[in-house]
């Protein structure tokens, strides 16, 4: 390019990239065709006259995020850089819990920002029990006016004020909307007790909102101690029973095998939780989970078709992207992998 061409290309690039003018406007200004403008802009890129740099915050991995989104057909995938201290020594995914947190600490903050994007005024936001969702709620600083409903009972009724109930209140306070918490344990001794609790006025009111939820935030647990609240609540005999069925993951008291098929559906009859069929009908279900100990479980839940978006870390993303060949895209049609739909008795399916 000669000096005149360089000056003209620089001027056109400035108009297009910095001033936001259209190619038609630039063509009119310089007295050329818009096709000429397009060629000049393309040449400016080829000759390194213009450099385009895509920058995201250092803790976000845009390339892995896009690859994960495409592989599983997710609406949104946000991958956060893993902290070395949280992944070293955690290759034994089914091993005992350690003193390290199950999830990278910043997942909740990133998920809070994502919810700020996804929730619109008038939406109904559902929050399920989980350390990740509790951390997310604590990090919320903006939400449009919306109703917030609790989707599951609590792990321990004695800690309700510091757990999912407080998360619901916190989200409602940030949005200025109504809060509908559930003051009940997630797991009950038997189905009769669970059914009786579901009929209690406060809990029944929360359940009435389940079909109105437009955005939900959930956590995922591996079938191992300290990584699944349901696992920790069950007896040794019950754990062995569900393990024999191939339990690999738990989400909102629903169990899944490695292929994403639901197992142990009888457990839902004893739980205060949103039914899987209702979860599947929610337009946007965001799962927040990370750490290598949860990698297999996260993959299982993604295959279930219940989740539409994921916030995770680079260690999990690498694990999920290891497979070669065409990947599953379950979030596109929200289909149950085994094609079974069995509504439970007023509580869980």
Short mmCIF file of C-alpha atoms in Angstrom, two decimals:
data_model
loop_
_atom_site.label_atom_id
_atom_site.label_comp_id
_atom_site.label_asym_id
_atom_site.label_seq_id
_atom_site.Cartn_x
_atom_site.Cartn_y
_atom_site.Cartn_z
CA UNK A 1 0.00 0.00 0.00
CA UNK A 2 1.22 3.44 -0.93
CA UNK A 3 1.10 6.42 1.44
CA UNK A 4 -2.26 7.66 0.12
CA UNK A 5 -3.76 4.19 0.44
CA UNK A 6 -2.35 3.81 3.95
CA UNK A 7 -3.76 7.16 5.05
CA UNK A 8 -7.16 6.37 3.54
CA UNK A 9 -7.22 2.88 5.04
CA UNK A 10 -6.32 4.28 8.46
CA UNK A 11 -9.09 6.89 8.20
CA UNK A 12 -11.68 4.33 7.14
CA UNK A 13 -10.62 1.94 9.91
CA UNK A 14 -10.89 4.76 12.44
CA UNK A 15 -14.41 5.57 11.28
CA UNK A 16 -15.48 1.91 11.34
CA UNK A 17 -13.80 0.51 14.46
CA UNK A 18 -13.56 3.55 16.73
CA UNK A 19 -16.41 5.83 15.66
CA UNK A 20 -18.89 3.06 14.88
CA UNK A 21 -19.85 4.31 11.42
CA UNK A 22 -21.34 1.89 8.91
CA UNK A 23 -19.63 0.92 5.67
CA UNK A 24 -22.33 2.79 3.75
CA UNK A 25 -21.66 6.00 5.72
CA UNK A 26 -17.92 5.65 5.15
CA UNK A 27 -18.47 5.02 1.44
CA UNK A 28 -20.54 8.21 1.14
CA UNK A 29 -17.90 10.25 2.97
CA UNK A 30 -15.01 9.05 0.79
CA UNK A 31 -16.95 8.83 -2.47
CA UNK A 32 -16.40 5.12 -3.03
CA UNK A 33 -18.58 2.02 -3.02
CA UNK A 34 -19.28 0.11 0.20
CA UNK A 35 -17.58 -2.88 -1.43
CA UNK A 36 -14.43 -0.78 -1.78
CA UNK A 37 -14.69 0.10 1.93
CA UNK A 38 -15.04 -3.58 2.81
CA UNK A 39 -11.92 -4.45 0.78
CA UNK A 40 -9.91 -1.64 2.37
CA UNK A 41 -10.91 -2.74 5.87
CA UNK A 42 -10.01 -6.34 5.06
CA UNK A 43 -6.64 -5.26 3.66
CA UNK A 44 -6.01 -3.13 6.76
CA UNK A 45 -6.42 -6.26 8.88
CA UNK A 46 -4.26 -8.39 6.59
CA UNK A 47 -1.46 -5.80 6.56
CA UNK A 48 -1.54 -5.40 10.35
CA UNK A 49 -2.61 -1.79 10.03
CA UNK A 50 -5.50 -2.67 12.34
CA UNK A 51 -5.22 -5.10 15.21
CA UNK A 52 -8.31 -6.50 16.90
CA UNK A 53 -7.80 -7.73 20.44
CA UNK A 54 -10.51 -9.57 22.34
CA UNK A 55 -10.03 -9.19 26.06
CA UNK A 56 -12.06 -10.67 28.90
CA UNK A 57 -11.26 -10.53 32.62
CA UNK A 58 -8.23 -12.66 33.45
CA UNK A 59 -10.23 -15.14 35.52
CA UNK A 60 -12.52 -16.06 32.59
CA UNK A 61 -11.49 -18.53 29.89
CA UNK A 62 -13.40 -17.51 26.77
CA UNK A 63 -12.05 -20.30 24.55
CA UNK A 64 -12.97 -23.13 26.91
CA UNK A 65 -16.33 -21.47 27.63
CA UNK A 66 -17.27 -21.43 23.95
CA UNK A 67 -16.03 -24.99 23.37
CA UNK A 68 -18.05 -26.29 26.33
CA UNK A 69 -21.15 -24.39 25.23
CA UNK A 70 -20.91 -25.84 21.72
CA UNK A 71 -20.21 -29.42 22.82
CA UNK A 72 -23.19 -29.72 25.17
CA UNK A 73 -25.56 -27.39 23.37
CA UNK A 74 -25.65 -25.05 26.37
CA UNK A 75 -27.13 -21.59 26.16
CA UNK A 76 -24.36 -20.20 28.34
CA UNK A 77 -21.12 -21.69 29.59
CA UNK A 78 -18.78 -19.61 31.73
CA UNK A 79 -15.44 -21.17 32.62
CA UNK A 80 -13.40 -19.65 35.42
CA UNK A 81 -9.67 -20.21 35.89
CA UNK A 82 -9.02 -22.98 38.41
CA UNK A 83 -6.95 -22.14 41.44
CA UNK A 84 -4.08 -24.69 41.70
CA UNK A 85 -4.73 -25.27 45.41
CA UNK A 86 -8.23 -26.51 44.62
CA UNK A 87 -7.24 -29.07 41.99
CA UNK A 88 -3.94 -30.51 43.14
CA UNK A 89 -4.41 -33.95 44.63
CA UNK A 90 -8.09 -34.16 43.73
CA UNK A 91 -7.82 -36.62 40.83
CA UNK A 92 -9.54 -39.31 42.92
CA UNK A 93 -13.00 -38.01 42.10
CA UNK A 94 -14.71 -40.54 44.30
CA UNK A 95 -12.27 -40.20 47.17
CA UNK A 96 -13.01 -38.87 50.63
CA UNK A 97 -13.66 -35.22 51.25
CA UNK A 98 -10.64 -33.07 51.98
CA UNK A 99 -10.24 -29.76 53.73
CA UNK A 100 -10.18 -27.97 50.36
CA UNK A 101 -13.48 -26.41 49.23
CA UNK A 102 -15.48 -28.52 46.78
CA UNK A 103 -15.93 -25.56 44.42
CA UNK A 104 -13.53 -22.80 43.41
CA UNK A 105 -14.39 -19.85 45.61
CA UNK A 106 -15.04 -17.37 42.78
CA UNK A 107 -17.71 -19.41 41.00
CA UNK A 108 -20.41 -17.81 43.12
CA UNK A 109 -19.32 -14.30 42.16
CA UNK A 110 -19.26 -15.12 38.46
CA UNK A 111 -22.64 -16.87 38.71
CA UNK A 112 -24.08 -13.82 40.48
CA UNK A 113 -23.01 -11.63 37.57
CA UNK A 114 -24.51 -14.13 35.10
CA UNK A 115 -27.86 -14.10 36.91
CA UNK A 116 -27.78 -10.31 36.71
CA UNK A 117 -27.72 -10.74 32.93
CA UNK A 118 -30.29 -13.53 32.65
CA UNK A 119 -33.03 -12.36 35.02
CA UNK A 120 -35.49 -9.81 33.65
CA UNK A 121 -38.03 -7.69 35.49
CA UNK A 122 -41.06 -9.77 36.45
CA UNK A 123 -39.23 -13.11 36.28
CA UNK A 124 -39.49 -15.77 38.96
CA UNK A 125 -36.06 -16.86 40.18
CA UNK A 126 -35.73 -20.29 41.79
CA UNK A 127 -32.83 -21.17 44.10
CA UNK A 128 -32.05 -24.76 45.08
CA UNK A 129 -30.04 -25.80 48.12
CA UNK A 130 -26.29 -25.98 47.63
CA UNK A 131 -23.10 -24.33 48.81
CA UNK A 132 -22.56 -22.90 45.34
CA UNK A 133 -25.98 -21.27 45.15
CA UNK A 134 -25.61 -19.92 48.69
CA UNK A 135 -22.25 -18.38 47.74
CA UNK A 136 -23.82 -16.99 44.58
CA UNK A 137 -26.65 -15.33 46.50
CA UNK A 138 -24.18 -13.77 48.93
CA UNK A 139 -22.33 -12.22 45.97
CA UNK A 140 -25.42 -10.73 44.30
CA UNK A 141 -25.32 -6.99 43.93
CA UNK A 142 -27.84 -6.38 41.14
CA UNK A 143 -31.08 -8.03 40.07
CA UNK A 144 -34.12 -6.52 38.39
CA UNK A 145 -37.39 -6.69 40.35
CA UNK A 146 -38.38 -10.36 40.51
CA UNK A 147 -39.96 -12.97 42.76
CA UNK A 148 -37.55 -15.41 44.43
CA UNK A 149 -38.65 -18.89 45.46
CA UNK A 150 -36.79 -21.70 47.21
CA UNK A 151 -36.78 -24.92 45.16
CA UNK A 152 -35.69 -27.39 47.85
CA UNK A 153 -35.80 -27.89 51.56
CA UNK A 154 -32.67 -27.30 53.57
CA UNK A 155 -29.83 -29.65 54.45
CA UNK A 156 -30.26 -28.99 58.14
CA UNK A 157 -33.30 -27.15 59.46
CA UNK A 158 -31.15 -25.78 62.26
CA UNK A 159 -28.98 -23.90 59.75
CA UNK A 160 -31.82 -22.58 57.58
CA UNK A 161 -31.16 -18.98 58.50
CA UNK A 162 -27.57 -19.29 57.28
CA UNK A 163 -28.30 -21.41 54.21
CA UNK A 164 -30.81 -21.54 51.39
CA UNK A 165 -33.49 -19.59 53.27
CA UNK A 166 -31.07 -16.73 53.74
CA UNK A 167 -30.04 -17.04 50.07
CA UNK A 168 -33.66 -16.56 49.00
CA UNK A 169 -34.05 -13.59 51.31
CA UNK A 170 -30.80 -12.06 50.09
CA UNK A 171 -31.76 -12.38 46.41
CA UNK A 172 -35.22 -10.92 47.09
CA UNK A 173 -33.69 -8.02 49.01
CA UNK A 174 -31.33 -7.21 46.13
CA UNK A 175 -34.15 -7.36 43.59
CA UNK A 176 -36.78 -5.70 45.76
CA UNK A 177 -39.18 -8.56 45.05
CA UNK A 178 -41.09 -11.13 47.09
CA UNK A 179 -39.35 -14.02 48.85
CA UNK A 180 -40.89 -17.48 49.23
CA UNK A 181 -38.59 -19.60 51.41
CA UNK A 182 -39.18 -23.19 52.52
CA UNK A 183 -38.71 -23.88 56.22
CA UNK A 184 -38.39 -27.64 56.01
CA UNK A 185 -35.67 -30.28 55.69
CA UNK A 186 -34.85 -31.54 52.21
CA UNK A 187 -34.99 -35.21 53.22
CA UNK A 188 -37.69 -36.72 55.44
CA UNK A 189 -37.83 -40.16 57.10
CA UNK A 190 -40.65 -41.40 54.88
CA UNK A 191 -42.95 -40.38 52.05
CA UNK A 192 -45.96 -39.82 54.35
CA UNK A 193 -44.09 -37.21 56.40
CA UNK A 194 -42.89 -35.50 53.22
CA UNK A 195 -46.41 -35.42 51.77
CA UNK A 196 -47.79 -33.93 54.99
CA UNK A 197 -45.16 -31.19 54.96
CA UNK A 198 -45.90 -30.32 51.33
CA UNK A 199 -49.46 -29.56 52.39
CA UNK A 200 -48.36 -27.03 54.99
CA UNK A 201 -49.54 -23.56 53.86
CA UNK A 202 -46.09 -21.92 53.64
CA UNK A 203 -44.52 -24.82 51.76
CA UNK A 204 -47.58 -25.24 49.53
CA UNK A 205 -47.36 -21.55 48.56
CA UNK A 206 -43.73 -21.98 47.52
CA UNK A 207 -44.63 -25.08 45.48
CA UNK A 208 -47.31 -23.10 43.66
CA UNK A 209 -44.55 -20.92 42.19
CA UNK A 210 -42.54 -23.82 40.78
CA UNK A 211 -44.43 -23.79 37.46
CA UNK A 212 -43.84 -20.03 37.19
CA UNK A 213 -40.05 -20.16 37.61
CA UNK A 214 -38.27 -18.70 34.57
CA UNK A 215 -34.65 -18.87 35.80
CA UNK A 216 -33.27 -21.39 38.30
CA UNK A 217 -29.87 -21.76 39.95
CA UNK A 218 -28.81 -25.22 41.12
CA UNK A 219 -25.77 -26.99 42.53
CA UNK A 220 -24.35 -30.40 41.60
CA UNK A 221 -22.87 -33.00 43.95
CA UNK A 222 -20.82 -36.13 43.38
CA UNK A 223 -21.93 -39.39 44.98
CA UNK A 224 -19.33 -39.20 47.74
CA UNK A 225 -19.08 -37.92 51.32
CA UNK A 226 -18.79 -34.17 51.71
CA UNK A 227 -19.61 -33.55 48.04
CA UNK A 228 -23.32 -34.35 48.12
CA UNK A 229 -25.67 -33.21 50.84
CA UNK A 230 -28.10 -36.03 50.03
CA UNK A 231 -25.31 -38.61 50.30
CA UNK A 232 -24.40 -37.20 53.72
CA UNK A 233 -28.02 -37.37 54.91
CA UNK A 234 -28.59 -41.02 54.00
CA UNK A 235 -27.74 -44.14 55.97
CA UNK A 236 -24.89 -46.44 54.93
CA UNK A 237 -27.43 -48.98 53.70
CA UNK A 238 -29.22 -46.41 51.55
CA UNK A 239 -25.94 -45.12 50.12
CA UNK A 240 -24.96 -48.64 49.15
CA UNK A 241 -28.38 -49.21 47.57
CA UNK A 242 -28.14 -46.16 45.31
CA UNK A 243 -24.48 -46.84 44.56
CA UNK A 244 -25.50 -50.29 43.30
CA UNK A 245 -27.84 -48.55 40.86
CA UNK A 246 -24.90 -46.58 39.47
CA UNK A 247 -25.33 -43.26 41.29
CA UNK A 248 -22.76 -40.79 39.97
CA UNK A 249 -24.35 -37.41 40.64
CA UNK A 250 -26.98 -35.60 42.67
CA UNK A 251 -28.79 -32.36 41.95
CA UNK A 252 -31.63 -31.03 44.08
CA UNK A 253 -32.13 -34.51 45.61
CA UNK A 254 -32.39 -36.16 42.19
CA UNK A 255 -29.87 -38.92 41.45
CA UNK A 256 -28.23 -39.67 38.09
CA UNK A 257 -26.01 -42.36 36.67
CA UNK A 258 -22.95 -41.50 34.55
CA UNK A 259 -25.08 -41.25 31.39
CA UNK A 260 -27.47 -38.73 32.92
CA UNK A 261 -30.33 -41.19 33.46
CA UNK A 262 -32.28 -40.67 36.65
CA UNK A 263 -32.11 -43.46 39.21
CA UNK A 264 -33.57 -43.97 42.67
CA UNK A 265 -36.77 -42.15 41.84
CA UNK A 266 -38.25 -43.42 45.09
CA UNK A 267 -35.97 -41.02 46.95
CA UNK A 268 -37.96 -38.10 45.59
CA UNK A 269 -41.04 -39.22 47.47
CA UNK A 270 -39.21 -38.48 50.74
CA UNK A 271 -37.84 -35.12 49.62
CA UNK A 272 -39.01 -31.54 49.65
CA UNK A 273 -37.76 -30.48 46.24
CA UNK A 274 -38.80 -29.30 42.80
CA UNK A 275 -39.73 -32.23 40.57
CA UNK A 276 -37.39 -33.12 37.71
CA UNK A 277 -40.19 -32.68 35.17
CA UNK A 278 -40.78 -29.16 36.42
CA UNK A 279 -37.05 -28.40 36.29
CA UNK A 280 -37.04 -29.55 32.67
CA UNK A 281 -39.78 -27.04 31.84
CA UNK A 282 -37.93 -24.07 33.35
CA UNK A 283 -36.57 -22.00 30.43
CA UNK A 284 -33.17 -21.35 32.03
CA UNK A 285 -31.51 -23.66 34.57
CA UNK A 286 -28.02 -22.54 35.58
CA UNK A 287 -25.79 -25.12 37.28
CA UNK A 288 -22.93 -23.81 39.43
CA UNK A 289 -20.31 -26.44 40.16
CA UNK A 290 -16.57 -26.93 39.84
CA UNK A 291 -13.54 -28.83 41.11
CA UNK A 292 -12.19 -32.11 39.74
CA UNK A 293 -14.02 -34.11 42.40
CA UNK A 294 -17.27 -33.05 40.73
CA UNK A 295 -16.19 -33.38 37.10
CA UNK A 296 -17.85 -36.74 36.41
CA UNK A 297 -21.00 -35.66 38.24
CA UNK A 298 -21.22 -32.42 36.26
CA UNK A 299 -20.94 -34.37 33.02
CA UNK A 300 -23.71 -36.71 34.15
CA UNK A 301 -26.09 -33.85 34.98
CA UNK A 302 -25.33 -32.13 31.67
CA UNK A 303 -26.35 -35.34 29.89
CA UNK A 304 -29.65 -35.36 31.79
CA UNK A 305 -31.03 -32.46 29.75
CA UNK A 306 -32.16 -30.64 32.90
CA UNK A 307 -29.50 -27.93 32.73
CA UNK A 308 -29.27 -25.17 30.10
CA UNK A 309 -26.25 -23.21 31.36
CA UNK A 310 -23.13 -23.93 33.42
CA UNK A 311 -20.64 -21.98 35.51
CA UNK A 312 -17.55 -24.08 36.20
CA UNK A 313 -13.74 -23.99 36.25
CA UNK A 314 -11.00 -24.85 33.75
CA UNK A 315 -10.17 -28.21 35.38
CA UNK A 316 -13.74 -29.43 34.89
CA UNK A 317 -13.94 -27.95 31.39
CA UNK A 318 -10.81 -29.84 30.35
CA UNK A 319 -12.27 -33.06 31.75
CA UNK A 320 -15.56 -32.57 29.90
CA UNK A 321 -13.82 -31.68 26.63
CA UNK A 322 -11.51 -34.72 26.63
CA UNK A 323 -13.92 -36.88 24.65
CA UNK A 324 -13.41 -36.98 20.89
CA UNK A 325 -15.99 -37.11 18.15
CA UNK A 326 -19.45 -35.49 18.11
CA UNK A 327 -20.53 -34.48 21.56
CA UNK A 328 -23.99 -34.73 23.13
CA UNK A 329 -26.11 -31.58 23.02
CA UNK A 330 -28.84 -32.37 25.57
CA UNK A 331 -29.65 -28.77 26.48
CA UNK A 332 -31.06 -28.17 23.00
CA UNK A 333 -34.16 -30.34 23.42
CA UNK A 334 -34.21 -30.85 27.24
CA UNK A 335 -34.99 -34.55 26.65
CA UNK A 336 -34.83 -37.16 29.39
CA UNK A 337 -32.06 -39.62 28.31
CA UNK A 338 -34.17 -42.67 29.15
CA UNK A 339 -37.41 -41.15 27.92
CA UNK A 340 -39.18 -41.77 31.24
CA UNK A 341 -41.45 -39.22 32.84
CA UNK A 342 -42.92 -40.29 36.15
CA UNK A 343 -44.47 -37.51 38.23
CA UNK A 344 -44.24 -38.21 41.93
CA UNK A 345 -47.03 -37.89 44.48
CA UNK A 346 -47.25 -34.11 44.70
CA UNK A 347 -43.58 -33.74 45.45
CA UNK A 348 -40.96 -35.24 43.19
CA UNK A 349 -40.74 -37.27 40.03
#
